CSV table of C-alpha atoms and ligand atoms in Angstrom, one decimal:
chain,number,residue,atom,x,y,z
A,19,UNK,CA,0.0,0.0,0.0
A,20,UNK,CA,2.8,2.4,1.0
A,21,UNK,CA,4.7,1.7,-2.2
A,22,UNK,CA,1.6,2.5,-4.3
A,23,UNK,CA,1.3,5.9,-2.7
A,24,UNK,CA,5.0,6.6,-3.3
A,25,UNK,CA,4.7,5.7,-6.9
A,26,UNK,CA,1.8,8.1,-7.3
A,27,UNK,CA,3.6,10.9,-5.6
A,28,UNK,CA,6.9,10.8,-7.4
A,29,UNK,CA,5.7,11.9,-10.9
A,30,UNK,CA,3.8,14.8,-9.3
A,31,UNK,CA,6.9,16.0,-7.4
A,32,UNK,CA,8.9,15.6,-10.6
A,33,UNK,CA,6.4,17.5,-12.7
A,34,UNK,CA,6.4,20.3,-10.2
A,35,UNK,CA,10.1,20.8,-10.2
A,36,UNK,CA,10.2,20.8,-14.0
A,37,UNK,CA,7.6,23.5,-13.9
A,38,UNK,CA,9.7,25.5,-11.5
A,39,UNK,CA,12.7,25.3,-13.8
A,40,UNK,CA,10.4,26.5,-16.6
A,41,UNK,CA,9.3,29.5,-14.6
A,42,UNK,CA,12.9,30.1,-13.4
A,43,UNK,CA,14.0,30.1,-17.1
A,44,UNK,CA,11.4,32.7,-18.1
A,45,UNK,CA,12.3,34.9,-15.2
A,46,UNK,CA,16.0,34.5,-15.9
A,47,UNK,CA,15.6,35.4,-19.5
A,48,UNK,CA,13.6,38.5,-18.7
A,49,UNK,CA,15.7,39.8,-15.8
A,50,UNK,CA,19.2,38.4,-16.0
A,51,UNK,CA,19.9,37.3,-19.6
A,52,UNK,CA,20.4,40.9,-20.8
A,53,UNK,CA,23.7,40.9,-18.9
A,54,UNK,CA,24.4,37.2,-18.2
A,55,UNK,CA,23.6,35.9,-21.7
A,56,UNK,CA,20.6,33.8,-22.8
A,57,UNK,CA,22.5,30.6,-21.8
A,58,UNK,CA,23.9,32.2,-18.6
A,59,UNK,CA,27.4,31.9,-20.0
A,60,UNK,CA,28.1,35.6,-19.5
A,61,UNK,CA,28.2,38.9,-21.4
A,62,UNK,CA,28.3,42.2,-19.6
A,63,UNK,CA,27.7,40.1,-16.5
A,64,UNK,CA,29.6,37.2,-15.1
A,65,UNK,CA,29.4,33.6,-16.5
A,66,UNK,CA,26.9,31.9,-14.2
A,67,UNK,CA,27.4,28.3,-15.6
A,68,UNK,CA,30.8,27.7,-14.0
A,69,UNK,CA,30.8,24.8,-11.6
A,70,UNK,CA,32.1,27.1,-8.9
A,71,UNK,CA,31.2,30.8,-8.8
A,72,UNK,CA,33.5,33.3,-7.3
A,73,UNK,CA,31.0,35.3,-5.2
A,74,UNK,CA,28.1,32.8,-5.2
A,75,UNK,CA,29.6,29.6,-4.0
A,76,UNK,CA,26.4,28.4,-2.3
A,77,UNK,CA,22.7,28.6,-3.3
A,78,UNK,CA,22.1,31.0,-0.4
A,79,UNK,CA,25.0,33.3,-1.5
A,80,UNK,CA,23.6,33.2,-5.0
A,81,UNK,CA,20.2,34.1,-3.8
A,82,UNK,CA,21.5,37.0,-1.7
A,83,UNK,CA,23.4,38.5,-4.7
A,84,UNK,CA,20.4,38.1,-6.9
A,85,UNK,CA,18.2,39.9,-4.3
A,86,UNK,CA,20.6,42.6,-3.2
A,87,UNK,CA,23.1,43.0,-6.0
A,88,UNK,CA,26.8,43.7,-5.8
A,89,UNK,CA,27.7,47.2,-4.6
A,90,UNK,CA,29.8,49.3,-6.9
A,91,UNK,CA,28.9,47.2,-10.0
A,92,UNK,CA,26.1,47.3,-12.5
A,93,UNK,CA,24.7,44.2,-10.9
A,94,UNK,CA,21.5,45.5,-9.1
A,95,UNK,CA,19.3,43.5,-6.9
A,96,UNK,CA,16.2,42.1,-8.6
A,97,UNK,CA,13.7,44.0,-6.4
A,98,UNK,CA,10.9,43.3,-8.9
A,99,UNK,CA,11.0,39.6,-8.0
A,100,UNK,CA,9.5,37.9,-4.9
A,101,UNK,CA,11.7,35.6,-2.8
A,102,UNK,CA,9.8,32.6,-4.2
A,103,UNK,CA,10.4,33.7,-7.8
A,104,UNK,CA,14.1,34.3,-7.0
A,105,UNK,CA,14.6,30.8,-5.7
A,106,UNK,CA,13.2,29.5,-9.0
A,107,UNK,CA,15.8,31.6,-10.8
A,108,UNK,CA,18.5,30.2,-8.5
A,109,UNK,CA,17.3,26.6,-9.2
A,110,UNK,CA,17.2,27.2,-13.0
A,111,UNK,CA,20.7,28.9,-13.1
A,112,UNK,CA,22.2,26.1,-11.0
A,113,UNK,CA,20.9,23.6,-13.6
A,114,UNK,CA,22.8,25.5,-16.3
A,115,UNK,CA,26.2,24.6,-14.8
A,116,UNK,CA,25.4,20.9,-15.0
A,117,UNK,CA,24.4,20.9,-18.7
A,118,UNK,CA,28.0,20.4,-19.7
A,119,UNK,CA,28.1,17.0,-18.0
A,120,UNK,CA,25.5,15.6,-20.4
A,121,UNK,CA,27.3,13.4,-23.0
A,122,UNK,CA,27.6,15.2,-26.4
A,123,UNK,CA,28.0,13.6,-29.8
A,124,UNK,CA,31.3,13.7,-31.7
A,125,UNK,CA,34.9,12.4,-31.4
A,126,UNK,CA,37.2,14.8,-29.5
A,127,UNK,CA,40.4,13.3,-31.0
A,128,UNK,CA,39.1,13.9,-34.5
A,129,UNK,CA,38.0,17.4,-33.3
A,130,UNK,CA,41.5,18.1,-32.1
A,131,UNK,CA,42.9,17.2,-35.6
A,132,UNK,CA,40.3,19.5,-37.3
A,133,UNK,CA,41.3,22.3,-34.9
A,134,UNK,CA,44.8,22.0,-36.3
A,135,UNK,CA,44.0,21.7,-40.0
A,136,UNK,CA,41.4,24.5,-39.9
A,137,UNK,CA,43.9,26.9,-38.5
A,138,UNK,CA,42.0,27.8,-35.3
A,139,UNK,CA,45.4,28.2,-33.5
A,140,UNK,CA,46.1,31.1,-35.8
A,141,UNK,CA,43.8,33.1,-33.6
A,142,UNK,CA,43.3,31.2,-30.3
A,143,UNK,CA,45.5,29.9,-27.5
A,144,UNK,CA,45.0,26.5,-25.9
A,145,UNK,CA,47.4,25.6,-23.1
A,146,UNK,CA,50.0,28.2,-24.2
A,147,UNK,CA,49.9,27.2,-27.9
A,148,UNK,CA,48.6,29.5,-30.6
A,149,UNK,CA,48.0,33.2,-31.2
A,150,UNK,CA,46.0,35.5,-28.9
A,151,UNK,CA,43.8,37.3,-31.5
A,152,UNK,CA,40.6,35.7,-30.3
A,153,UNK,CA,39.6,34.6,-26.8
A,154,UNK,CA,41.8,32.0,-25.0
A,155,UNK,CA,40.2,28.5,-25.3
A,156,UNK,CA,42.2,26.6,-22.6
A,157,UNK,CA,39.1,26.3,-20.3
A,158,UNK,CA,36.4,27.1,-22.8
A,159,UNK,CA,34.6,23.8,-22.1
A,160,UNK,CA,34.1,24.8,-18.5
A,161,UNK,CA,32.9,28.3,-19.4
A,162,UNK,CA,30.5,27.6,-22.3
A,163,UNK,CA,27.8,25.1,-23.1
A,164,UNK,CA,28.0,22.8,-26.1
A,165,UNK,CA,25.2,24.7,-27.8
A,166,UNK,CA,27.0,27.9,-27.4
A,167,UNK,CA,30.2,26.5,-28.8
A,168,UNK,CA,28.4,25.2,-31.8
A,169,UNK,CA,26.9,28.6,-32.5
A,170,UNK,CA,30.3,30.3,-31.9
A,171,UNK,CA,31.7,28.3,-34.8
A,172,UNK,CA,28.9,28.4,-37.4
A,173,UNK,CA,27.7,31.9,-36.6
A,174,UNK,CA,30.4,33.8,-34.7
A,175,UNK,CA,28.5,37.1,-34.9
A,176,UNK,CA,25.7,35.7,-32.7
A,177,UNK,CA,28.0,35.1,-29.7
A,178,UNK,CA,30.6,37.9,-29.5
A,179,UNK,CA,31.8,38.6,-26.0
A,180,UNK,CA,31.8,42.2,-25.0
A,181,UNK,CA,35.6,42.7,-25.2
A,182,UNK,CA,35.7,41.3,-28.8
A,183,UNK,CA,32.9,43.6,-30.2
A,184,UNK,CA,33.6,45.0,-33.6
A,185,UNK,CA,33.8,48.7,-34.4
A,186,UNK,CA,34.5,50.8,-37.4
A,187,UNK,CA,36.1,54.2,-37.0
A,188,UNK,CA,36.6,56.8,-39.7
A,189,UNK,CA,39.4,59.2,-39.1
A,190,UNK,CA,39.2,62.8,-40.1
A,191,UNK,CA,41.8,62.0,-42.8
A,192,UNK,CA,39.3,59.6,-44.3
A,193,UNK,CA,41.1,56.4,-43.3
A,194,UNK,CA,39.0,53.5,-41.9
A,195,UNK,CA,40.1,51.6,-38.9
A,196,UNK,CA,38.1,48.4,-38.3
A,197,UNK,CA,38.7,45.9,-35.6
A,198,UNK,CA,37.8,44.8,-32.1
A,199,UNK,CA,37.1,47.3,-29.4
A,200,UNK,CA,39.6,46.5,-26.7
A,201,UNK,CA,38.8,49.4,-24.5
A,202,UNK,CA,36.7,52.6,-24.7
A,203,UNK,CA,36.1,55.7,-22.5
A,204,UNK,CA,34.5,59.0,-23.1
A,205,UNK,CA,37.5,60.4,-25.0
A,206,UNK,CA,39.4,57.6,-26.5
A,207,UNK,CA,38.9,54.1,-28.1
A,208,UNK,CA,41.4,51.3,-28.5
A,209,UNK,CA,40.9,49.1,-31.5
A,210,UNK,CA,42.8,45.8,-32.3
A,211,UNK,CA,43.1,45.6,-36.0
A,212,UNK,CA,43.3,42.3,-38.0
A,213,UNK,CA,47.1,42.4,-37.8
A,214,UNK,CA,46.7,42.2,-34.0
A,215,UNK,CA,48.0,45.7,-33.6
A,216,UNK,CA,46.2,48.0,-31.1
A,217,UNK,CA,45.5,51.5,-32.3
A,218,UNK,CA,44.4,54.2,-29.8
A,219,UNK,CA,42.2,56.9,-31.3
A,220,UNK,CA,40.9,60.1,-29.9
A,221,UNK,CA,37.2,60.3,-30.4
A,222,UNK,CA,37.3,64.1,-31.0
A,223,UNK,CA,39.5,63.4,-34.0
A,224,UNK,CA,37.1,60.9,-35.6
A,225,UNK,CA,34.7,61.7,-38.4
A,226,UNK,CA,32.5,58.7,-37.3
A,227,UNK,CA,32.5,55.7,-35.0
A,228,UNK,CA,30.2,52.8,-35.6
A,229,UNK,CA,29.6,49.8,-33.3
A,230,UNK,CA,28.9,46.8,-35.5
A,231,UNK,CA,26.8,44.6,-33.3
A,232,UNK,CA,26.3,41.0,-34.6
A,233,UNK,CA,29.7,41.1,-36.5
A,234,UNK,CA,32.7,39.1,-35.5
A,235,UNK,CA,36.4,39.1,-36.4
A,236,UNK,CA,36.2,35.3,-36.6
A,237,UNK,CA,35.4,33.8,-40.0
A,238,UNK,CA,32.3,31.6,-40.2
A,239,UNK,CA,33.1,27.9,-40.5
A,240,UNK,CA,29.5,26.9,-41.4
A,241,UNK,CA,30.3,25.8,-44.9
A,242,UNK,CA,33.8,24.5,-44.2
A,243,UNK,CA,32.6,21.7,-41.9
A,244,UNK,CA,30.5,18.6,-42.5
A,245,UNK,CA,27.8,18.1,-39.8
A,246,UNK,CA,29.7,15.3,-38.1
A,247,UNK,CA,32.9,17.4,-38.1
A,248,UNK,CA,31.1,20.2,-36.3
A,249,UNK,CA,30.2,17.7,-33.5
A,250,UNK,CA,33.8,16.5,-33.4
A,251,UNK,CA,35.2,20.0,-32.9
A,252,UNK,CA,32.6,20.9,-30.4
A,253,UNK,CA,33.3,17.8,-28.4
A,254,UNK,CA,37.0,18.6,-28.4
A,255,UNK,CA,36.3,22.2,-27.2
A,256,UNK,CA,33.9,21.0,-24.6
A,257,UNK,CA,36.6,18.8,-23.1
A,258,UNK,CA,39.0,21.7,-22.7
A,259,UNK,CA,38.8,22.5,-19.0
A,260,UNK,CA,42.3,23.5,-18.0
A,261,UNK,CA,43.2,26.5,-16.0
A,262,UNK,CA,43.5,29.5,-18.3
B,319,HEC,C1,22.7,45.2,-15.7
B,319,HEC,C2,23.4,43.9,-15.8
B,319,HEC,C3,23.1,42.8,-14.9
B,319,HEC,C4,21.8,42.2,-14.7
B,319,HEC,C5,20.5,42.6,-15.2
B,319,HEC,C6,22.0,41.1,-13.8
B,319,HEC,N1,23.4,41.0,-13.4
B,319,HEC,FE1,24.2,39.6,-12.2
B,319,HEC,N2,26.1,40.4,-12.5
B,319,HEC,C7,26.3,41.5,-13.3
B,319,HEC,C8,27.8,41.8,-13.3
B,319,HEC,C9,28.5,42.9,-14.0
B,319,HEC,C10,28.3,40.9,-12.4
B,319,HEC,C11,29.8,40.8,-11.9
B,319,HEC,C12,30.0,41.8,-10.9
B,319,HEC,C13,31.5,41.7,-10.4
B,319,HEC,O1,31.8,40.7,-9.8
B,319,HEC,O2,32.2,42.7,-10.6
B,319,HEC,C14,27.2,40.0,-11.9
B,319,HEC,C15,27.4,39.0,-11.0
B,319,HEC,C16,26.4,38.1,-10.6
B,319,HEC,C17,26.6,37.0,-9.7
B,319,HEC,C18,27.9,36.6,-9.0
B,319,HEC,C19,28.6,35.7,-10.0
B,319,HEC,C20,29.9,35.1,-9.4
B,319,HEC,O3,30.9,35.0,-10.2
B,319,HEC,O4,30.0,34.8,-8.2
B,319,HEC,C21,25.4,36.4,-9.6
B,319,HEC,C22,25.1,35.2,-8.8
B,319,HEC,C23,24.4,37.1,-10.4
B,319,HEC,N3,25.1,38.2,-11.0
B,319,HEC,C24,23.1,36.8,-10.6
B,319,HEC,C25,22.2,37.5,-11.3
B,319,HEC,C26,20.8,37.2,-11.4
B,319,HEC,C27,20.1,35.9,-10.9
B,319,HEC,C28,20.2,38.1,-12.2
B,319,HEC,C29,18.7,38.3,-12.6
B,319,HEC,C30,17.8,38.2,-11.5
B,319,HEC,C31,21.2,39.1,-12.5
B,319,HEC,N4,22.4,38.7,-12.0
B,319,HEC,C32,21.0,40.3,-13.3
B,319,HEC,C33,25.4,42.2,-14.1
B,319,HEC,C34,24.0,42.0,-14.1
B,320,HEC,C1,40.9,35.0,-37.9
B,320,HEC,C2,40.9,34.6,-36.5
B,320,HEC,C3,40.1,33.5,-36.0
B,320,HEC,C4,40.1,32.2,-36.5
B,320,HEC,C5,40.9,31.6,-37.6
B,320,HEC,C6,39.2,31.4,-35.6
B,320,HEC,N1,38.7,32.2,-34.6
B,320,HEC,FE1,37.5,31.7,-33.1
B,320,HEC,N2,37.3,33.6,-32.5
B,320,HEC,C7,38.0,34.7,-33.1
B,320,HEC,C8,37.5,35.9,-32.5
B,320,HEC,C9,38.0,37.3,-32.8
B,320,HEC,C10,36.5,35.6,-31.5
B,320,HEC,C11,35.8,36.5,-30.6
B,320,HEC,C12,34.5,37.1,-31.3
B,320,HEC,C13,33.5,36.1,-31.4
B,320,HEC,O1,33.1,35.4,-30.4
B,320,HEC,O2,32.9,35.9,-32.5
B,320,HEC,C14,36.4,34.1,-31.6
B,320,HEC,C15,35.6,33.4,-30.8
B,320,HEC,C16,35.6,32.0,-30.7
B,320,HEC,C17,34.8,31.2,-29.8
B,320,HEC,C18,33.9,31.7,-28.7
B,320,HEC,C19,34.7,32.1,-27.5
B,320,HEC,C20,33.9,32.7,-26.4
B,320,HEC,O3,34.4,32.8,-25.2
B,320,HEC,O4,32.8,33.1,-26.6
B,320,HEC,C21,35.1,29.9,-30.0
B,320,HEC,C22,34.6,28.7,-29.3
B,320,HEC,C23,36.0,29.9,-31.2
B,320,HEC,N3,36.3,31.1,-31.6
B,320,HEC,C24,36.5,28.7,-31.7
B,320,HEC,C25,37.2,28.7,-32.9
B,320,HEC,C26,37.5,27.5,-33.6
B,320,HEC,C27,37.1,26.1,-33.2
B,320,HEC,C28,38.2,27.8,-34.8
B,320,HEC,C29,38.7,27.0,-35.9
B,320,HEC,C30,37.7,26.2,-36.6
B,320,HEC,C31,38.3,29.3,-34.7
B,320,HEC,N4,37.7,29.8,-33.6
B,320,HEC,C32,39.0,30.0,-35.7
B,320,HEC,C33,38.9,34.6,-34.1
B,320,HEC,C34,39.2,33.5,-34.9
């Protein structure tokens, strides 16, 4: 008799927690994703999918930050959300960090070979090897989900981290400088051009300055990879979890 009751209860409890994750996801996307990214992997805000967060090591610490914010940063407390809603956001965000442990298709050793033949090391560093034009990939598997990695390769413009955003500046003498915005303040902007040289420009001396959102300095590999090869390279990257 007891066993029958248990069996009846389990699916209900399960369904409820799934629903909570769904609500948590909606709330996260509305209130947190603008800074933390749609997959929580970071943007203007921190990456929240890491197995261990710097300031939010426990669920309670995570909750406190979400509620009260972090003083001196753009991270404000989510005063619009009730405590109950916030706990659902905590549960959902915690689940993101575990997605990486789900087995993914592809052969990492084939992916490693492709990484070499496609010239990825011409722009990326893995464990000290390569060139630092794009982001370091030594621990990319711990920082980004497989879905994100796939997108970063076939459609780089969709996943540009803030510090690699593209800009086009026109100098008063008519010369165009296009590249990644390394740094910017009210008066100057520093742009890394395709030859990996950083140019510092005074804004007052520019004829125009255009932020090219959705553009990336990384070439698209969509047409250069067979579908199976894309899985291979993603599985290789997902396995890179070393210290950067
Ligand atoms: C306006 C942008 C912005 C929004 C919106 C935002 N955050 Fe943040 N968040 C940040 C920034 C920036 C940091 C990093 C602050 C720092 O450490 O300097 C951060 C840090 C955090 C941290 C600490 C991460 C760590 O590494 O320990 C947590 C947890 C967090 N945010 C949760 C949330 C949640 C949950 C929401 C939605 C309810 C949210 N944030 C909304 C910008 C934002
Ligand atoms: C010409 C230089 C260049 C080449 C070649 C290149 N990348 Fe990139 N890559 C970049 C730049 C710049 C970025 C940052 C902008 C962006 O995310 O689109 C980037 C971003 C990425 C990211 C996302 C990193 C993050 O933290 O969001 C991944 C993953 C990646 N590249 C993998 C690869 C792989 C795999 C290859 C080879 C198939 C490759 N790249 C070839 C320049 C390059």
